[in-house]
Every structure is written in C-alpha cells, then in structure tokens.
Amino acid sequence: MSTAYLLIAHGSRDARSQRAFAGLAQRVTAALAQQCQAPVWVATACLETEPEPLHQQIMAVMAQGRERGFAQLKLLPLFLLPGVHVREDIPHEVELAQVMEDKSLPLTIAPYLGSHLGMTALLRRQFAIYPGAGRMLLAHGSRRLGGNQPVEAMAHRLDAIAAYWSVTPDLAQQLRRFVNHEQTHWLIQPYFLFTGGITEAIAQQLQTLQPEFSPVQFHLGKPLSDIPEFMPLLLDWILHQ
C-alpha cells in the first residue's frame, strides 16, 4: 500500500534546529523515493512549538494524505528516549485526532527512534574515532523517576560514562569525578539529534572547563543527524515498522 509518513519531533525555537529538521525530512523523502516504487510523502509535525496542537497537525496530514491517494499513514516519533512525550503525549494526541477526524486515514505509530537496535552500533563507531579515549554520553536528562535508565543502559553498553545537561550528574560533575591523566583524551558524545542552543552551550562549557583538566584534551562529538551513518539507520527504522 502507498504510505504517507509523518516525522514527529519535539520542536525547537532555535532556527538551526528547525532548518535541520526540515532538511532531514527532505533527505528522507529523496531516499525513500529511490527505494520505494510507490508514491512517497514525508510530512513533519512538532509537539510543542507549532501554533496548532499535535492532534490538529495530524488531522491536517490525514486529510492531505487522503487527497493525495495514500492508503495509510505512519507516525514516526523522532525521539531518542521513551519519556512522557513518547509514552503519553503522542498517543493522547493521536487518539484525539482519530476521534475528531470523521474520515480517518488508517495509521500506526512506530516505536520511538532511540529504540532502534542500530543506535548502539552507531554510537560505538563514533567513540571508536578516538581509540583508547575516555567515553562520555551526554543526554538531556529527565527528572522523572527512572527516566534516565535508558541512558544509563546505553552508556553501559558503550563502556561510557553517562552525564546530563539538565539534571545531575551533569557534565562538569562527571568530568571531575572520572577524568584523570591516565587517559589523555576524552570524547563527549551528545545524545541529541540536532545542532542548536544546547549543543552550542555544551561546546562553550567544555571550552571553559578545558584549562582545569590540562593536559587532558576533550573532543566533542557531532549531534546524531550530522553523522553520515545516521541516515541509513533512520531509513531502516522507517522502512521496517
């Protein structure tokens, strides 16, 4: 069946993240057009930064999908962790859309992106760029009980230290706890999709902290969407739902 896709992101006020999200959708459209013989349409929606709530955005995509002749709609949560947005907010908004749209297009919700088994391998390859370096996986962090367990589990699989931007233990705390002169290099890998205000602030904080740890050198990894291997992972996630 011909399928329309809706990439759902958290959304950001930062223009760089907005451009990166739009560009990613265009790249996905072009890649799917090459692989699929049926017509392809990839739309985008944001949970928090659009004028309309998510369920209205979904309803608009349903209507356009029917007009374009698509037989089904797949919702693709572009989230790295199974937080409240993935577990509660998106399903709730989808339910509202299905109730309010009288000619609902059949739809399914894919598992969130971060659940893809290839994510660990992608991050492992990034850490391997600096053999023997200390490893730190830096995520946004959650205040919800158990909300950071997936990050801890991912870091464990990668032989890395977990740190968080918005909660403790944060970047500075973990560096002061674990960095020593036995490892002269550390790679801090952001567990974020797009470049934006937070990744910029991380870079600035590392620059500020660097003299405290000399001669150890810190290296900041790229956000996931800037890694060349990310697109094959993303396409595999989309096509195998």
PDB file of C-alpha atoms in Angstrom:
ATOM      1  CA  MET A   1       0.000   0.000   0.000  1.00  0.00           C
ATOM      2  CA  SER A   2       1.107   3.556  -0.641  1.00  0.00           C
ATOM      3  CA  THR A   3       2.216   5.072   2.631  1.00  0.00           C
ATOM      4  CA  ALA A   4       2.496   8.641   3.880  1.00  0.00           C
ATOM      5  CA  TYR A   5       4.924   9.325   6.708  1.00  0.00           C
ATOM      6  CA  LEU A   6       4.795  11.912   9.474  1.00  0.00           C
ATOM      7  CA  LEU A   7       8.026  12.698  11.305  1.00  0.00           C
ATOM      8  CA  ILE A   8       7.158  13.981  14.778  1.00  0.00           C
ATOM      9  CA  ALA A   9       9.783  15.960  16.675  1.00  0.00           C
ATOM     10  CA  HIS A  10       9.746  17.832  19.967  1.00  0.00           C
ATOM     11  CA  GLY A  11      10.301  21.135  18.176  1.00  0.00           C
ATOM     12  CA  SER A  12      12.686  23.987  18.930  1.00  0.00           C
ATOM     13  CA  ARG A  13      12.670  27.771  18.822  1.00  0.00           C
ATOM     14  CA  ASP A  14      16.244  27.639  17.546  1.00  0.00           C
ATOM     15  CA  ALA A  15      16.301  28.324  13.797  1.00  0.00           C
ATOM     16  CA  ARG A  16      19.226  25.921  13.328  1.00  0.00           C
ATOM     17  CA  SER A  17      17.234  23.015  14.717  1.00  0.00           C
ATOM     18  CA  GLN A  18      14.213  23.987  12.634  1.00  0.00           C
ATOM     19  CA  ARG A  19      16.302  24.027   9.457  1.00  0.00           C
ATOM     20  CA  ALA A  20      17.933  20.724  10.374  1.00  0.00           C
ATOM     21  CA  PHE A  21      14.545  19.070  10.915  1.00  0.00           C
ATOM     22  CA  ALA A  22      13.184  20.371   7.609  1.00  0.00           C
ATOM     23  CA  GLY A  23      16.360  19.312   5.827  1.00  0.00           C
ATOM     24  CA  LEU A  24      16.179  15.846   7.354  1.00  0.00           C
ATOM     25  CA  ALA A  25      12.620  15.424   6.056  1.00  0.00           C
ATOM     26  CA  GLN A  26      13.770  16.395   2.579  1.00  0.00           C
ATOM     27  CA  ARG A  27      16.628  13.899   2.711  1.00  0.00           C
ATOM     28  CA  VAL A  28      14.264  11.164   3.885  1.00  0.00           C
ATOM     29  CA  THR A  29      11.836  11.961   1.069  1.00  0.00           C
ATOM     30  CA  ALA A  30      14.587  11.730  -1.551  1.00  0.00           C
ATOM     31  CA  ALA A  31      15.976   8.486  -0.121  1.00  0.00           C
ATOM     32  CA  LEU A  32      12.569   6.813   0.149  1.00  0.00           C
ATOM     33  CA  ALA A  33      11.698   7.870  -3.399  1.00  0.00           C
ATOM     34  CA  GLN A  34      14.738   5.936  -4.612  1.00  0.00           C
ATOM     35  CA  GLN A  35      13.907   2.811  -2.619  1.00  0.00           C
ATOM     36  CA  CYS A  36      10.113   2.658  -2.914  1.00  0.00           C
ATOM     37  CA  GLN A  37       8.233   2.071  -6.139  1.00  0.00           C
ATOM     38  CA  ALA A  38       5.035   3.515  -4.679  1.00  0.00           C
ATOM     39  CA  PRO A  39       4.467   7.279  -4.241  1.00  0.00           C
ATOM     40  CA  VAL A  40       6.174   8.793  -1.169  1.00  0.00           C
ATOM     41  CA  TRP A  41       5.203  11.730   1.005  1.00  0.00           C
ATOM     42  CA  VAL A  42       7.017  12.739   4.189  1.00  0.00           C
ATOM     43  CA  ALA A  43       5.376  15.416   6.332  1.00  0.00           C
ATOM     44  CA  THR A  44       6.589  16.919   9.603  1.00  0.00           C
ATOM     45  CA  ALA A  45       4.958  17.923  12.877  1.00  0.00           C
ATOM     46  CA  CYS A  46       6.192  19.261  16.206  1.00  0.00           C
ATOM     47  CA  LEU A  47       4.812  18.522  19.614  1.00  0.00           C
ATOM     48  CA  GLU A  48       5.434  21.825  21.334  1.00  0.00           C
ATOM     49  CA  THR A  49       6.450  24.677  19.030  1.00  0.00           C
ATOM     50  CA  GLU A  50       3.744  24.871  16.379  1.00  0.00           C
ATOM     51  CA  PRO A  51       0.683  27.163  16.631  1.00  0.00           C
ATOM     52  CA  GLU A  52      -1.629  24.160  16.333  1.00  0.00           C
ATOM     53  CA  PRO A  53      -1.561  21.253  18.809  1.00  0.00           C
ATOM     54  CA  LEU A  54      -0.221  17.975  17.518  1.00  0.00           C
ATOM     55  CA  HIS A  55      -3.623  16.357  17.000  1.00  0.00           C
ATOM     56  CA  GLN A  56      -4.626  19.169  14.621  1.00  0.00           C
ATOM     57  CA  GLN A  57      -1.368  18.752  12.709  1.00  0.00           C
ATOM     58  CA  ILE A  58      -2.072  15.019  12.416  1.00  0.00           C
ATOM     59  CA  MET A  59      -5.618  15.694  11.215  1.00  0.00           C
ATOM     60  CA  ALA A  60      -4.297  18.037   8.507  1.00  0.00           C
ATOM     61  CA  VAL A  61      -1.841  15.376   7.330  1.00  0.00           C
ATOM     62  CA  MET A  62      -4.625  12.771   7.298  1.00  0.00           C
ATOM     63  CA  ALA A  63      -6.744  14.999   5.088  1.00  0.00           C
ATOM     64  CA  GLN A  64      -3.872  15.740   2.710  1.00  0.00           C
ATOM     65  CA  GLY A  65      -2.917  12.078   2.642  1.00  0.00           C
ATOM     66  CA  ARG A  66      -6.419  11.081   1.551  1.00  0.00           C
ATOM     67  CA  GLU A  67      -6.444  13.806  -1.111  1.00  0.00           C
ATOM     68  CA  ARG A  68      -3.110  12.558  -2.437  1.00  0.00           C
ATOM     69  CA  GLY A  69      -4.385   8.997  -2.608  1.00  0.00           C
ATOM     70  CA  PHE A  70      -2.327   7.412   0.161  1.00  0.00           C
ATOM     71  CA  ALA A  71      -3.739   4.310   1.791  1.00  0.00           C
ATOM     72  CA  GLN A  72      -2.139   4.640   5.209  1.00  0.00           C
ATOM     73  CA  LEU A  73      -0.164   6.961   7.468  1.00  0.00           C
ATOM     74  CA  LYS A  74       2.806   6.019   9.633  1.00  0.00           C
ATOM     75  CA  LEU A  75       3.689   8.280  12.545  1.00  0.00           C
ATOM     76  CA  LEU A  76       7.404   8.339  13.282  1.00  0.00           C
ATOM     77  CA  PRO A  77       8.354   9.707  16.756  1.00  0.00           C
ATOM     78  CA  LEU A  78      11.776  11.280  16.245  1.00  0.00           C
ATOM     79  CA  PHE A  79      12.680  10.925  19.928  1.00  0.00           C
ATOM     80  CA  LEU A  80      15.734   9.296  21.457  1.00  0.00           C
ATOM     81  CA  LEU A  81      14.228   8.329  24.814  1.00  0.00           C
ATOM     82  CA  PRO A  82      10.876   6.872  25.952  1.00  0.00           C
ATOM     83  CA  GLY A  83       9.884   9.851  28.072  1.00  0.00           C
ATOM     84  CA  VAL A  84       6.488  11.353  28.762  1.00  0.00           C
ATOM     85  CA  HIS A  85       6.184  12.683  25.208  1.00  0.00           C
ATOM     86  CA  VAL A  86       6.562   9.195  23.718  1.00  0.00           C
ATOM     87  CA  ARG A  87       4.588   7.284  26.335  1.00  0.00           C
ATOM     88  CA  GLU A  88       1.749   9.701  26.992  1.00  0.00           C
ATOM     89  CA  ASP A  89       1.588  12.885  24.934  1.00  0.00           C
ATOM     90  CA  ILE A  90       1.869  11.495  21.403  1.00  0.00           C
ATOM     91  CA  PRO A  91      -0.591   8.590  21.953  1.00  0.00           C
ATOM     92  CA  HIS A  92      -3.045  11.026  23.522  1.00  0.00           C
ATOM     93  CA  GLU A  93      -2.788  13.440  20.590  1.00  0.00           C
ATOM     94  CA  VAL A  94      -3.187  10.591  18.109  1.00  0.00           C
ATOM     95  CA  GLU A  95      -6.322   9.416  19.901  1.00  0.00           C
ATOM     96  CA  LEU A  96      -7.761  12.938  19.736  1.00  0.00           C
ATOM     97  CA  ALA A  97      -7.022  13.128  16.003  1.00  0.00           C
ATOM     98  CA  GLN A  98      -8.715   9.796  15.317  1.00  0.00           C
ATOM     99  CA  VAL A  99     -11.798  10.778  17.310  1.00  0.00           C
ATOM    100  CA  MET A 100     -12.136  14.223  15.741  1.00  0.00           C
ATOM    101  CA  GLU A 101     -11.332  13.250  12.136  1.00  0.00           C
ATOM    102  CA  ASP A 102     -14.503  11.685  10.698  1.00  0.00           C
ATOM    103  CA  LYS A 103     -12.691  10.232   7.682  1.00  0.00           C
ATOM    104  CA  SER A 104      -9.638   8.955   9.461  1.00  0.00           C
ATOM    105  CA  LEU A 105      -6.757   7.615   7.381  1.00  0.00           C
ATOM    106  CA  PRO A 106      -5.544   4.280   8.795  1.00  0.00           C
ATOM    107  CA  LEU A 107      -2.442   4.970  10.837  1.00  0.00           C
ATOM    108  CA  THR A 108       0.187   3.300  13.004  1.00  0.00           C
ATOM    109  CA  ILE A 109       2.674   4.722  15.491  1.00  0.00           C
ATOM    110  CA  ALA A 110       6.220   3.443  15.115  1.00  0.00           C
ATOM    111  CA  PRO A 111       8.438   2.733  18.133  1.00  0.00           C
ATOM    112  CA  TYR A 112      10.496   5.809  19.008  1.00  0.00           C
ATOM    113  CA  LEU A 113      13.747   6.263  17.094  1.00  0.00           C
ATOM    114  CA  GLY A 114      16.042   5.668  20.061  1.00  0.00           C
ATOM    115  CA  SER A 115      14.712   2.125  20.440  1.00  0.00           C
ATOM    116  CA  HIS A 116      16.297   1.105  17.125  1.00  0.00           C
ATOM    117  CA  LEU A 117      18.892  -1.602  17.723  1.00  0.00           C
ATOM    118  CA  GLY A 118      21.347   0.137  15.404  1.00  0.00           C
ATOM    119  CA  MET A 119      21.670   3.157  17.687  1.00  0.00           C
ATOM    120  CA  THR A 120      24.227   1.473  19.947  1.00  0.00           C
ATOM    121  CA  ALA A 121      26.345   0.447  16.971  1.00  0.00           C
ATOM    122  CA  LEU A 122      26.238   3.972  15.534  1.00  0.00           C
ATOM    123  CA  LEU A 123      27.441   5.472  18.825  1.00  0.00           C
ATOM    124  CA  ARG A 124      30.078   2.792  19.239  1.00  0.00           C
ATOM    125  CA  ARG A 125      31.544   3.749  15.863  1.00  0.00           C
ATOM    126  CA  GLN A 126      31.654   7.390  16.953  1.00  0.00           C
ATOM    127  CA  PHE A 127      33.556   6.554  20.107  1.00  0.00           C
ATOM    128  CA  ALA A 128      35.951   4.377  18.086  1.00  0.00           C
ATOM    129  CA  ILE A 129      37.166   7.501  16.253  1.00  0.00           C
ATOM    130  CA  TYR A 130      39.355   8.124  19.325  1.00  0.00           C
ATOM    131  CA  PRO A 131      40.715   4.694  20.342  1.00  0.00           C
ATOM    132  CA  GLY A 132      41.602   4.498  24.000  1.00  0.00           C
ATOM    133  CA  ALA A 133      39.898   7.780  24.855  1.00  0.00           C
ATOM    134  CA  GLY A 134      37.568   8.172  27.789  1.00  0.00           C
ATOM    135  CA  ARG A 135      33.917   7.994  26.800  1.00  0.00           C
ATOM    136  CA  MET A 136      31.031  10.127  27.976  1.00  0.00           C
ATOM    137  CA  LEU A 137      27.460  10.024  26.662  1.00  0.00           C
ATOM    138  CA  LEU A 138      25.740  13.345  27.343  1.00  0.00           C
ATOM    139  CA  ALA A 139      21.928  13.370  27.224  1.00  0.00           C
ATOM    140  CA  HIS A 140      19.354  15.988  28.154  1.00  0.00           C
ATOM    141  CA  GLY A 141      18.218  14.135  31.254  1.00  0.00           C
ATOM    142  CA  SER A 142      14.864  13.647  32.932  1.00  0.00           C
ATOM    143  CA  ARG A 143      13.569  14.429  36.430  1.00  0.00           C
ATOM    144  CA  ARG A 144      11.025  11.613  36.245  1.00  0.00           C
ATOM    145  CA  LEU A 145      11.729   8.544  38.355  1.00  0.00           C
ATOM    146  CA  GLY A 146      13.533   6.036  36.139  1.00  0.00           C
ATOM    147  CA  GLY A 147      13.594   8.461  33.214  1.00  0.00           C
ATOM    148  CA  ASN A 148      17.358   8.262  32.787  1.00  0.00           C
ATOM    149  CA  GLN A 149      17.635   4.477  32.976  1.00  0.00           C
ATOM    150  CA  PRO A 150      17.752   4.067  29.158  1.00  0.00           C
ATOM    151  CA  VAL A 151      20.705   6.475  29.003  1.00  0.00           C
ATOM    152  CA  GLU A 152      22.499   4.593  31.774  1.00  0.00           C
ATOM    153  CA  ALA A 153      21.880   1.315  29.940  1.00  0.00           C
ATOM    154  CA  MET A 154      23.131   2.750  26.659  1.00  0.00           C
ATOM    155  CA  ALA A 155      26.247   4.157  28.314  1.00  0.00           C
ATOM    156  CA  HIS A 156      26.927   0.775  29.947  1.00  0.00           C
ATOM    157  CA  ARG A 157      26.743  -0.986  26.571  1.00  0.00           C
ATOM    158  CA  LEU A 158      29.211   1.555  25.180  1.00  0.00           C
ATOM    159  CA  ASP A 159      31.644   1.370  28.127  1.00  0.00           C
ATOM    160  CA  ALA A 160      30.914   5.055  28.628  1.00  0.00           C
ATOM    161  CA  ILE A 161      30.014   7.374  31.479  1.00  0.00           C
ATOM    162  CA  ALA A 162      26.523   8.899  31.414  1.00  0.00           C
ATOM    163  CA  ALA A 163      26.081  12.621  32.093  1.00  0.00           C
ATOM    164  CA  TYR A 164      23.152  15.000  31.733  1.00  0.00           C
ATOM    165  CA  TRP A 165      22.602  18.568  30.681  1.00  0.00           C
ATOM    166  CA  SER A 166      19.538  19.454  32.752  1.00  0.00           C
ATOM    167  CA  VAL A 167      19.891  17.199  35.825  1.00  0.00           C
ATOM    168  CA  THR A 168      22.659  15.720  37.942  1.00  0.00           C
ATOM    169  CA  PRO A 169      25.141  14.207  37.500  1.00  0.00           C
ATOM    170  CA  ASP A 170      25.950  16.891  34.948  1.00  0.00           C
ATOM    171  CA  LEU A 171      28.884  17.279  32.581  1.00  0.00           C
ATOM    172  CA  ALA A 172      31.211  19.120  34.967  1.00  0.00           C
ATOM    173  CA  GLN A 173      30.462  16.768  37.867  1.00  0.00           C
ATOM    174  CA  GLN A 174      31.178  13.647  35.837  1.00  0.00           C
ATOM    175  CA  LEU A 175      34.362  15.063  34.350  1.00  0.00           C
ATOM    176  CA  ARG A 176      35.671  15.961  37.810  1.00  0.00           C
ATOM    177  CA  ARG A 177      34.749  12.532  39.082  1.00  0.00           C
ATOM    178  CA  PHE A 178      36.211  10.389  36.325  1.00  0.00           C
ATOM    179  CA  VAL A 179      38.895  12.279  34.395  1.00  0.00           C
ATOM    180  CA  ASN A 180      42.484  11.502  35.298  1.00  0.00           C
ATOM    181  CA  HIS A 181      45.784  11.740  33.488  1.00  0.00           C
ATOM    182  CA  GLU A 182      45.797   8.046  32.589  1.00  0.00           C
ATOM    183  CA  GLN A 183      43.515   8.869  29.650  1.00  0.00           C
ATOM    184  CA  THR A 184      44.819  11.929  27.833  1.00  0.00           C
ATOM    185  CA  HIS A 185      41.759  12.247  25.588  1.00  0.00           C
ATOM    186  CA  TRP A 186      38.015  12.145  26.249  1.00  0.00           C
ATOM    187  CA  LEU A 187      35.203  12.082  23.721  1.00  0.00           C
ATOM    188  CA  ILE A 188      31.962  13.656  24.876  1.00  0.00           C
ATOM    189  CA  GLN A 189      29.204  12.419  22.570  1.00  0.00           C
ATOM    190  CA  PRO A 190      25.977  14.461  22.651  1.00  0.00           C
ATOM    191  CA  TYR A 191      22.865  12.306  22.644  1.00  0.00           C
ATOM    192  CA  PHE A 192      20.944  14.969  20.736  1.00  0.00           C
ATOM    193  CA  LEU A 193      19.568  14.898  17.207  1.00  0.00           C
ATOM    194  CA  PHE A 194      20.248  18.420  16.008  1.00  0.00           C
ATOM    195  CA  THR A 195      22.646  21.297  16.457  1.00  0.00           C
ATOM    196  CA  GLY A 196      21.080  24.064  18.496  1.00  0.00           C
ATOM    197  CA  GLY A 197      21.302  26.108  21.647  1.00  0.00           C
ATOM    198  CA  ILE A 198      22.082  23.168  23.932  1.00  0.00           C
ATOM    199  CA  THR A 199      24.863  21.703  21.786  1.00  0.00           C
ATOM    200  CA  GLU A 200      26.335  25.188  21.472  1.00  0.00           C
ATOM    201  CA  ALA A 201      26.209  25.614  25.254  1.00  0.00           C
ATOM    202  CA  ILE A 202      27.888  22.224  25.704  1.00  0.00           C
ATOM    203  CA  ALA A 203      30.749  23.322  23.452  1.00  0.00           C
ATOM    204  CA  GLN A 204      31.122  26.566  25.395  1.00  0.00           C
ATOM    205  CA  GLN A 205      31.159  24.758  28.743  1.00  0.00           C
ATOM    206  CA  LEU A 206      33.807  22.315  27.548  1.00  0.00           C
ATOM    207  CA  GLN A 207      35.953  25.221  26.390  1.00  0.00           C
ATOM    208  CA  THR A 208      35.579  26.825  29.828  1.00  0.00           C
ATOM    209  CA  LEU A 209      36.396  23.578  31.646  1.00  0.00           C
ATOM    210  CA  GLN A 210      39.343  22.587  29.454  1.00  0.00           C
ATOM    211  CA  PRO A 211      42.087  24.510  31.357  1.00  0.00           C
ATOM    212  CA  GLU A 212      41.047  22.836  34.627  1.00  0.00           C
ATOM    213  CA  PHE A 213      41.903  19.414  33.188  1.00  0.00           C
ATOM    214  CA  SER A 214      45.043  20.170  31.179  1.00  0.00           C
ATOM    215  CA  PRO A 215      46.854  18.264  29.698  1.00  0.00           C
ATOM    216  CA  VAL A 216      43.778  16.052  29.094  1.00  0.00           C
ATOM    217  CA  GLN A 217      42.042  17.026  25.864  1.00  0.00           C
ATOM    218  CA  PHE A 218      38.285  16.994  25.343  1.00  0.00           C
ATOM    219  CA  HIS A 219      36.671  16.234  21.980  1.00  0.00           C
ATOM    220  CA  LEU A 220      33.001  16.988  21.349  1.00  0.00           C
ATOM    221  CA  GLY A 221      31.147  14.625  19.028  1.00  0.00           C
ATOM    222  CA  LYS A 222      28.551  15.637  16.465  1.00  0.00           C
ATOM    223  CA  PRO A 223      24.789  15.629  17.038  1.00  0.00           C
ATOM    224  CA  LEU A 224      23.361  12.437  15.590  1.00  0.00           C
ATOM    225  CA  SER A 225      21.779  13.932  12.466  1.00  0.00           C
ATOM    226  CA  ASP A 226      25.197  15.294  11.417  1.00  0.00           C
ATOM    227  CA  ILE A 227      26.763  11.819  11.435  1.00  0.00           C
ATOM    228  CA  PRO A 228      26.829  10.269   7.925  1.00  0.00           C
ATOM    229  CA  GLU A 229      25.815   6.839   9.234  1.00  0.00           C
ATOM    230  CA  PHE A 230      22.672   8.272  10.788  1.00  0.00           C
ATOM    231  CA  MET A 231      20.675   8.392   7.550  1.00  0.00           C
ATOM    232  CA  PRO A 232      20.927   4.632   6.820  1.00  0.00           C
ATOM    233  CA  LEU A 233      19.821   3.955  10.394  1.00  0.00           C
ATOM    234  CA  LEU A 234      16.907   6.354  10.037  1.00  0.00           C
ATOM    235  CA  LEU A 235      15.771   4.774   6.771  1.00  0.00           C
ATOM    236  CA  ASP A 236      15.991   1.282   8.246  1.00  0.00           C
ATOM    237  CA  TRP A 237      13.851   2.446  11.177  1.00  0.00           C
ATOM    238  CA  ILE A 238      11.253   3.924   8.817  1.00  0.00           C
ATOM    239  CA  LEU A 239      11.057   1.015   6.401  1.00  0.00           C
ATOM    240  CA  HIS A 240      10.844  -1.778   8.969  1.00  0.00           C
ATOM    241  CA  GLN A 241       7.860  -0.638  11.003  1.00  0.00           C
TER     242      GLN A 241
END
